[in-house]
Coordinates of C-alpha atoms and ligand atoms in Angstrom, one line a residue:
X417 CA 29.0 -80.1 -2.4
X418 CA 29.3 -76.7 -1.2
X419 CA 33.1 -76.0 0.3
X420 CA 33.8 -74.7 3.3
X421 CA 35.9 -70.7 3.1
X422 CA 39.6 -71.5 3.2
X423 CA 41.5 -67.9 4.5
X424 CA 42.9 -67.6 0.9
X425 CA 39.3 -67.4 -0.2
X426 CA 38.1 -64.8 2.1
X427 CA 40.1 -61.5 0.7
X428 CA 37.6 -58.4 -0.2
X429 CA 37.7 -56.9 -3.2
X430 CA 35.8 -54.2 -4.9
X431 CA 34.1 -57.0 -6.4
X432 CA 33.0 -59.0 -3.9
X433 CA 31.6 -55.8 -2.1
X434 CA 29.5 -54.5 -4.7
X435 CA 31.5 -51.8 -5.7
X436 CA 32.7 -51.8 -9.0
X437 CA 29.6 -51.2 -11.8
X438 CA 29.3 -54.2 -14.2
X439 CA 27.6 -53.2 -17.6
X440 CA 26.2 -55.7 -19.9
X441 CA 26.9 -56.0 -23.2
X442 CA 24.5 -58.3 -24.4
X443 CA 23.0 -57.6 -28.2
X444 CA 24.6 -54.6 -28.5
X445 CA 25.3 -55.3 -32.1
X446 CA 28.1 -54.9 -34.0
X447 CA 30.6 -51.9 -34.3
X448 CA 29.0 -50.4 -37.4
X449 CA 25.5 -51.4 -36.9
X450 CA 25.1 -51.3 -32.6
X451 CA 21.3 -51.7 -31.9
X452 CA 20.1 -48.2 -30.5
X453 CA 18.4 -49.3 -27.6
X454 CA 21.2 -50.9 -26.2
X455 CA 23.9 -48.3 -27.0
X456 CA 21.2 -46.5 -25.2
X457 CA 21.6 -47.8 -21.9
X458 CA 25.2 -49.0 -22.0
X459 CA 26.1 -45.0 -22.6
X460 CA 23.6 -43.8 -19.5
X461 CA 25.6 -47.0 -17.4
X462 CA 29.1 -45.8 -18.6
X463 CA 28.2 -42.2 -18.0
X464 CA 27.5 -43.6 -14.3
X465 CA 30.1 -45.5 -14.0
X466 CA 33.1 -43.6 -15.1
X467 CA 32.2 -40.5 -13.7
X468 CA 31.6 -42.5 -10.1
X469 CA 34.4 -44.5 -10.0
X470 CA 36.3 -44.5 -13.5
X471 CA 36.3 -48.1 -13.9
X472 CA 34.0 -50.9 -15.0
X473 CA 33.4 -54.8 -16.0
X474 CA 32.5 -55.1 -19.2
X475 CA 30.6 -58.4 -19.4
X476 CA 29.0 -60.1 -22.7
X477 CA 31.1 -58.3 -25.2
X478 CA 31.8 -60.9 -27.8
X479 CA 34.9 -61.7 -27.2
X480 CA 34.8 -65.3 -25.8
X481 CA 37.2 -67.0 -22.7
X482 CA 38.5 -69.2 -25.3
X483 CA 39.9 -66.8 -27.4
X484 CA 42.0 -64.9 -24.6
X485 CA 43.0 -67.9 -23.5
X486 CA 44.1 -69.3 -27.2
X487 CA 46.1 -65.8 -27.3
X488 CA 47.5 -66.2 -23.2
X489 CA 48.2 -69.5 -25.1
X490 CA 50.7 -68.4 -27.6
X491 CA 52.0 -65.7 -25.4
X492 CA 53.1 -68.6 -23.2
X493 CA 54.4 -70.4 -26.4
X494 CA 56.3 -67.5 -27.3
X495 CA 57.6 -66.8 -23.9
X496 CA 59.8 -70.7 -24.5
X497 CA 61.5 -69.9 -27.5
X498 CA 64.9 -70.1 -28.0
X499 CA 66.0 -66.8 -26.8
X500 CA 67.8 -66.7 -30.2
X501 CA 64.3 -66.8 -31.9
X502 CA 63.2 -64.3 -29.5
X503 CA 65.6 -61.5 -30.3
X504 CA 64.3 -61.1 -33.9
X505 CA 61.0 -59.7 -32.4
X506 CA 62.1 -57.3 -29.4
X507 CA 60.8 -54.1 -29.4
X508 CA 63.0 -51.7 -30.1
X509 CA 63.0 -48.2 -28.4
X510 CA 61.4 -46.0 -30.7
X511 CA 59.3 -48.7 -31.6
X512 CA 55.8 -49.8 -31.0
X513 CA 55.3 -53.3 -32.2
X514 CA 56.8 -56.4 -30.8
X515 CA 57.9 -58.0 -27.7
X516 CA 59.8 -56.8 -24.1
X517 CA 61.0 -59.9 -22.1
X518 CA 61.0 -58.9 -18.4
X519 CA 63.7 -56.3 -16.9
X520 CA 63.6 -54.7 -20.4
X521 CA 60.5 -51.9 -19.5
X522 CA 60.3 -49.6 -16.4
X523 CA 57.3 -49.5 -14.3
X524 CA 57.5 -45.2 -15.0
X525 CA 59.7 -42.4 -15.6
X526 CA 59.9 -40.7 -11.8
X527 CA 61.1 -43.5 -10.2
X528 CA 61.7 -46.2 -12.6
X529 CA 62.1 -50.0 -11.7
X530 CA 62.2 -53.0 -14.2
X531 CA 58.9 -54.9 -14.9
X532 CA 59.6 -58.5 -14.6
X533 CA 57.0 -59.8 -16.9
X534 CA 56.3 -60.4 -20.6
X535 CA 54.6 -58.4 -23.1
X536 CA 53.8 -58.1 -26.3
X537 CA 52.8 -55.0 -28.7
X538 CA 50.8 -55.6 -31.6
X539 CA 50.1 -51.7 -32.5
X540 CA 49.8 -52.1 -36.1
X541 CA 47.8 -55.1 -37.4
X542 CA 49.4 -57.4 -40.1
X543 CA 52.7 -56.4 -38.6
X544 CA 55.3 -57.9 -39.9
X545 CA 56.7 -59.0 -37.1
X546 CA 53.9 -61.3 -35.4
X547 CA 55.7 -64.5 -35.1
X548 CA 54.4 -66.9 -37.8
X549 CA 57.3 -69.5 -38.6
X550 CA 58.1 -70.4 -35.6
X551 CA 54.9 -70.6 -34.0
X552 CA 52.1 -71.1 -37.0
X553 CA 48.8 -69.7 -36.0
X554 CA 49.7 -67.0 -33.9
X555 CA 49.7 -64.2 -36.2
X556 CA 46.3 -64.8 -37.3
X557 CA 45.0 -65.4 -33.9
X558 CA 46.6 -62.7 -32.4
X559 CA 45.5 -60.4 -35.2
X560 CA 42.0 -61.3 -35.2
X561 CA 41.6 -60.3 -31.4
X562 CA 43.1 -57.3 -31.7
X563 CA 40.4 -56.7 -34.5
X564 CA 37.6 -57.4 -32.1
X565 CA 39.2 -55.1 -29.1
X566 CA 39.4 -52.7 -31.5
X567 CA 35.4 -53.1 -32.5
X568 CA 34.9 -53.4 -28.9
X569 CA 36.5 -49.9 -28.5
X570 CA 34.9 -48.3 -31.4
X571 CA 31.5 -49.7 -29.1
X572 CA 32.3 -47.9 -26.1
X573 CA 33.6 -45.0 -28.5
X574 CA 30.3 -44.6 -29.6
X575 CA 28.2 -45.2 -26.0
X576 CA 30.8 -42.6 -23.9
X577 CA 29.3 -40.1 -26.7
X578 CA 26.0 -40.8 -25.9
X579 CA 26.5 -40.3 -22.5
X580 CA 28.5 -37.0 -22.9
X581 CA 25.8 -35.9 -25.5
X582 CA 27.9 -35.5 -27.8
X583 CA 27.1 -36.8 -31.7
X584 CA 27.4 -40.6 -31.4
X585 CA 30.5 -40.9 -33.8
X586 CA 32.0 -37.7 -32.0
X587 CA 35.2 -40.2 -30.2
X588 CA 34.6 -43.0 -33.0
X589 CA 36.1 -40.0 -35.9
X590 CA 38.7 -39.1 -33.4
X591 CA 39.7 -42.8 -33.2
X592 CA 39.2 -43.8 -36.9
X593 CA 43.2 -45.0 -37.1
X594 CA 43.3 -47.5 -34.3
X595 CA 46.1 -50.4 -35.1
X596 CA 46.9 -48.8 -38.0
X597 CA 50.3 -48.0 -36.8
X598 CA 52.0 -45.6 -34.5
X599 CA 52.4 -43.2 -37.2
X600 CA 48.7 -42.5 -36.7
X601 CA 47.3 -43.6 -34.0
X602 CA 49.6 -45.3 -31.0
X603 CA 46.5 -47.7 -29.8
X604 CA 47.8 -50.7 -29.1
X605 CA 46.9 -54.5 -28.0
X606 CA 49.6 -55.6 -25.3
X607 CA 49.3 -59.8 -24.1
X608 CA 51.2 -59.6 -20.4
X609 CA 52.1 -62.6 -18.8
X610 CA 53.5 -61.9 -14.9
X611 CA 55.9 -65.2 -14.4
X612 CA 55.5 -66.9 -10.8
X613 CA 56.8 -65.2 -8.1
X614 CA 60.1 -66.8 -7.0
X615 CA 60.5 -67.1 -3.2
X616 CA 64.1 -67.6 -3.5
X617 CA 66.1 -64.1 -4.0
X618 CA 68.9 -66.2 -6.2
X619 CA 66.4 -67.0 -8.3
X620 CA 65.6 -63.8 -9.2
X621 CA 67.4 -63.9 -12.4
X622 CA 66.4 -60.2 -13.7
X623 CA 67.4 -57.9 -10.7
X624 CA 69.1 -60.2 -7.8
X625 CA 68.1 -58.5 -4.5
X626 CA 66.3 -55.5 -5.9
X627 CA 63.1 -56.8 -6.5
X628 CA 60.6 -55.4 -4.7
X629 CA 56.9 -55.6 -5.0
X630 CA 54.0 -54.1 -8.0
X631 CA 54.7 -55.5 -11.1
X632 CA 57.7 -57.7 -9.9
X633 CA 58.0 -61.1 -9.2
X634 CA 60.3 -61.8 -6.9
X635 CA 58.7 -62.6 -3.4
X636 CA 61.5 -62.2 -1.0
X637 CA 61.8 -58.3 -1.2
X638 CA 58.5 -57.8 0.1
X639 CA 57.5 -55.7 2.2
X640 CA 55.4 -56.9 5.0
X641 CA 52.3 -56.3 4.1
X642 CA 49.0 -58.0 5.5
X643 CA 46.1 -57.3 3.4
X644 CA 43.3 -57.0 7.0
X645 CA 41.3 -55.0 5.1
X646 CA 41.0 -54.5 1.2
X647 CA 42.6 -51.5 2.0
X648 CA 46.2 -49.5 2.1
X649 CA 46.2 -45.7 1.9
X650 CA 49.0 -44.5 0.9
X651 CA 49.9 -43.3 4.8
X652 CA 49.8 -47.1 5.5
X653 CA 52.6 -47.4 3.1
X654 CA 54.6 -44.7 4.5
X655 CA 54.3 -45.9 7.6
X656 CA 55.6 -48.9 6.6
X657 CA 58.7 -47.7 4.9
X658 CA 57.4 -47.5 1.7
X659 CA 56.9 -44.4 0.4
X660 CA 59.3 -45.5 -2.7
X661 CA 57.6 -48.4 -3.5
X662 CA 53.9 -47.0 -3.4
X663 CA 54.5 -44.0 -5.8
X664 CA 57.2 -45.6 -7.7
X665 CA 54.4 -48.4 -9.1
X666 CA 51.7 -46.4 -9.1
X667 CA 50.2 -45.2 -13.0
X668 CA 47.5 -43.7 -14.9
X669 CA 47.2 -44.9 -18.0
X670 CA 47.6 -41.5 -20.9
X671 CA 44.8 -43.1 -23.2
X672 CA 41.5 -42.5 -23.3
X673 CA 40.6 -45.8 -21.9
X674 CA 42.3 -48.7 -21.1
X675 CA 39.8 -52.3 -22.0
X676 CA 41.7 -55.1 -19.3
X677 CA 40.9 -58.8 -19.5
X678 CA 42.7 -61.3 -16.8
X679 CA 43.0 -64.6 -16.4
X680 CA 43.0 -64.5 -12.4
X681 CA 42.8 -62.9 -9.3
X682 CA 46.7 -61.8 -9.1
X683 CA 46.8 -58.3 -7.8
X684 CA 45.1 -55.7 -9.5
X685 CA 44.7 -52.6 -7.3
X686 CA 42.9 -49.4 -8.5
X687 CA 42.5 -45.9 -6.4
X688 CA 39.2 -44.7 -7.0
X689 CA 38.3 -40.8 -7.6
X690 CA 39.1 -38.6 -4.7
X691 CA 40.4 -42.1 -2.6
X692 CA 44.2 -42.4 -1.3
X693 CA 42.9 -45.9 -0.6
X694 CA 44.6 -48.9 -2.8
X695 CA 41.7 -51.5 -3.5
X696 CA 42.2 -54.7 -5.1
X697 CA 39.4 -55.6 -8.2
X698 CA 38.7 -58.8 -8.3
X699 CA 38.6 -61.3 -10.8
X700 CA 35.4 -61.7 -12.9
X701 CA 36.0 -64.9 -15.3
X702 CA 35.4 -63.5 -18.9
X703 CA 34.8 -60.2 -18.0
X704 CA 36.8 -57.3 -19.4
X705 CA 37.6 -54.0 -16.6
X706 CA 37.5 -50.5 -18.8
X707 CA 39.5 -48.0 -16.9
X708 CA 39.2 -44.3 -17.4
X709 CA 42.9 -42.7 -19.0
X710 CA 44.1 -39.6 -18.6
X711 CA 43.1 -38.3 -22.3
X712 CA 39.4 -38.9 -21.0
X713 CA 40.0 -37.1 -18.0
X714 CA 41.1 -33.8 -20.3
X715 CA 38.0 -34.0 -22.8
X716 CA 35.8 -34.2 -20.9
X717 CA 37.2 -31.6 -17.9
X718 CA 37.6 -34.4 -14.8
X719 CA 34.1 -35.5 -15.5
X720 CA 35.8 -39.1 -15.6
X721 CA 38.8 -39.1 -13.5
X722 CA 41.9 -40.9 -15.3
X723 CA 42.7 -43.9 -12.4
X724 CA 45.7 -45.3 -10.8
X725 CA 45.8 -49.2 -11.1
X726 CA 48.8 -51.3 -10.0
X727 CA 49.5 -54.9 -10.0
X728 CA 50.9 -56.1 -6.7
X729 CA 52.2 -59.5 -5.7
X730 CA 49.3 -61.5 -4.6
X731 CA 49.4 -62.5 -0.6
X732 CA 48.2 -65.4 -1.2
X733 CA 50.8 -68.6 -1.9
X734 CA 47.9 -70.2 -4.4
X735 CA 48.4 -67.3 -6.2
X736 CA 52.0 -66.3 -6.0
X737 CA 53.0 -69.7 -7.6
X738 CA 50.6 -68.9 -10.4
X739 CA 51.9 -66.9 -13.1
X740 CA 49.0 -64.2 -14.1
X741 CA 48.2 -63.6 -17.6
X742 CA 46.2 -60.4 -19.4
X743 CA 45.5 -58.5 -21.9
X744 CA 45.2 -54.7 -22.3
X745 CA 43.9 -52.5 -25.4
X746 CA 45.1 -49.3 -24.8
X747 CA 42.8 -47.2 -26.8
X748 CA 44.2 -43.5 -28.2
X749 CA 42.9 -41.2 -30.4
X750 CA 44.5 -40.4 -33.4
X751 CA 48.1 -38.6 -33.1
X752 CA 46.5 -35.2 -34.8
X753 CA 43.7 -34.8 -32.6
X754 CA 43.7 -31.9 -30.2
X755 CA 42.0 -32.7 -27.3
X756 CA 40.0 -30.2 -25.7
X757 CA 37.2 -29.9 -22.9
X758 CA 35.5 -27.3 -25.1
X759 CA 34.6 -30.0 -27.1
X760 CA 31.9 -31.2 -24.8
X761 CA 28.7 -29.4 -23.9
X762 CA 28.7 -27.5 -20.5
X763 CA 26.4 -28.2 -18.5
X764 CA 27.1 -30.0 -15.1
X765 CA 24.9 -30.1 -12.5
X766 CA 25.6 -28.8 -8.9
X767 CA 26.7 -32.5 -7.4
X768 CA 29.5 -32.9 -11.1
X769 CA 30.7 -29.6 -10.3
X770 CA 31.9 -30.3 -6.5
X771 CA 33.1 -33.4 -7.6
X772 CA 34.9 -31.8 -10.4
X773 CA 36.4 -29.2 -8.0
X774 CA 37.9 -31.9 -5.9
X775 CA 39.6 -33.4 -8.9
X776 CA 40.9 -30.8 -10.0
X777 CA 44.4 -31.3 -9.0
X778 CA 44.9 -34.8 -10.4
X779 CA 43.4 -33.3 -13.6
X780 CA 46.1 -30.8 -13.8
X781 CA 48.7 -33.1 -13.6
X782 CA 47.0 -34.9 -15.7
X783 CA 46.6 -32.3 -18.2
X784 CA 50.5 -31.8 -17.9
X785 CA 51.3 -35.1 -18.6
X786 CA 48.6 -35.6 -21.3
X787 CA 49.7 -32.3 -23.7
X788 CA 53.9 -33.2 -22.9
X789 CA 52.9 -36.7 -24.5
X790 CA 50.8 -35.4 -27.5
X791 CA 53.3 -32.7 -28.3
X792 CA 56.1 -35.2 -28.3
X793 CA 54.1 -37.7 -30.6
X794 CA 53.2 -35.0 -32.8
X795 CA 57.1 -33.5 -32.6
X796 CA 57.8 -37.4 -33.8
X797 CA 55.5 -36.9 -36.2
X798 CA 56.7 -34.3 -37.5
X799 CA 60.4 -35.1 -37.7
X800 CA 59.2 -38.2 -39.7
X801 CA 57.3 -36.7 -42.2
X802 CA 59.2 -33.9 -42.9
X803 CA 56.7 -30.7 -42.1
Ligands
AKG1776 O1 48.4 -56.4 -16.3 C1 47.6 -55.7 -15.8 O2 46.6 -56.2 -15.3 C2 47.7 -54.2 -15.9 C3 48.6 -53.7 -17.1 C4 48.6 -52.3 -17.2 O3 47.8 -51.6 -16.5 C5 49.5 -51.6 -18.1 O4 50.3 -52.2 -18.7 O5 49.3 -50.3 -18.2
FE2_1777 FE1 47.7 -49.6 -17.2

């Protein structure tokens, strides 16, 4: 029997109103072998896609509900270990692999707040510290998907050539050290879990009466918004006293793209090219959300715009008392690779180049941020190898 719209059910999203491009990946192949005719289209659909909006579901790409659910499954199992146990897998500063328990991360450098929420890095695979003794099958199972998001990279490696036409393995080559460790490449597969939100302020047990809202889980700080549209500019926020709070959570990711898969609808807000608007995504069961990074935005001269995504605490109650679980492949090309828009043929039409021109100051901080990060990964580099 059909149901009748509760008010919870009602809430827009980008989703829900057409807006956000869903690609299929049905018979695309495999990494090595992807069937040409489908590469084909995918790259002309990406091509339209990322340079539109930046972002995109990803639907039918081999990687089945059941395995992120098996992995959301051991994150959970990890999360209630003996905090003992934990400790011998925290993530160390400098470090790339292993596990942050919430309060440990800021949400950025400008104006930094804890995350309250779990994650776990696996940046090399075969690590040795996946958690195998105390929780026997996670390592393999944990591995093995970070094999197939990094296949499912190596895919969309190949189709954003196509579409920039450039030689098909022109981003694969500049990838080829993915999860081979940090030394090389600083790709990484992070499992997130975003604990429920707790209504009670004493109960905050990370920052007692400082939590606020985006990426923190504590309910009573909130500020007082009402999602009446699927909209809040950034004005709205001012307005509202929370000027802090907007640009403080807000990111770019400084890959080249970021591959996202969620387990529900728990507050995932993007800002679209040349918007000020926040809009919330939507939840597609199964469906993985590819958002453009800031690497992206350099090569290929603010074509694809790198975009601002945040994850806010859900209006809804039937939400809030859910904890929200995802999963996020942060795909980088390898440490040595100088990125430059020279790279890519030049030849934009009219309608790229006024969009281009509007961009261009979110690409130049952009381009800031992107080069600082590459020359400190290559200074690291450096220092560790001796040259
Ligand atoms: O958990 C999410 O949905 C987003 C995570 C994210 O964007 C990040 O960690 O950079
Ligand atoms: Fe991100």
């Amino acid at each position: 029997m059909l149901k009748a719209k509760t008010g919870e059910e009602k809430m827009d999203t980008l989703l829900s109103k057409s807006q956000i491009p869903i690609i299929d990946l049905a018979h695309c192949g495999t990494e090595e072998t992807p069937v040409k005719s489908v590469v084909i289209r995918v790259a002309s659909q990406l091509h339209k896609a990322l340079s539109d909006k930046g972002i995109a579901f990803l639907v039918n790409h081999g990687i089945s509900e059941e395995k992120l659910k098996q992995a959301w499954q051991h994150l959970d199992d990890f999360c209630e270990l003996p905090a003992d146990v934990k400790q011998h897998y925290i993530k160390g500063v400098n470090e790339c692999n292993g596990y942050t328990e919430p309060g440990q991360e800021l949400t950025n450098e400008t104006d930094p707040e804890p995350e309250l929420r779990h994650a776990f890095n696996i940046c090399t695979i075969n690590a040795r510290n996946l958690p195998e003794e105390p929780l026997p099958g996670f390592s393999d199972q944990i591995a093995g998907l970070a094999k197939d998001f990094k296949a499912l990279a190596g895919f969309v490696l190949q189709s954003l050539a196509i579409g920039l036409e450039l030689p098909q393995s022109f981003f694969l080559e500049n990838h080829s050290r993915m999860l081979d460790g940090d030394l090389d490449n600083v790709s990484l597969l992070r499992l997130l879990y975003y604990p429920p939100v707790v209504e009670d302020d004493n109960k905050c047990e990370v920052m007692k009466g400082q939590c606020k809202y985006s990426y923190q889980r504590c309910a009573s700080d909130n500020p007082d918004f009402q999602f009446h549209d699927d909209i809040r500019s950034e004005d709205d926020e001012l307005a509202a006293g929370n000027s802090g709070l907007a640009n403080g959570s807000k990111r770019t990711d400084r890959d080249t793209f970021t591959l996202l898969a969620q387990d529900s609808e728990g507050g995932l807000e993007v800002k679209l090219p040349e918007s000020s608007k926040w809009k919330r995504v939507g939840h597609l069961p199964g469906a993985i959300l590819i958002i453009s990074g800031e690497i992206l935005s350099v090569w290929t001269d603010a074509k694809y715009a790198a975009v601002s995504h945040r994850v806010v605490v859900p209006e809804q109650e039937s939400l809030k008392s859910h904890g929200r679980h995802s999963i996020a492949f942060f795909c980088h090309p390898d440490n040595l690779t100088s990125i430059s828009s020279a790279d890519l043929p030049n030849h934009s039409s009219d309608q790229e180049n006024d969009s281009k021109k509007k961009r261009k100051k979110s690409f130049k901080i952009a381009k800031d941020k992107v080069y600082s990060a590459y020359q400190s990964i290559k200074e690291r580099f450096k220092e560790k190898n001796g040259s």
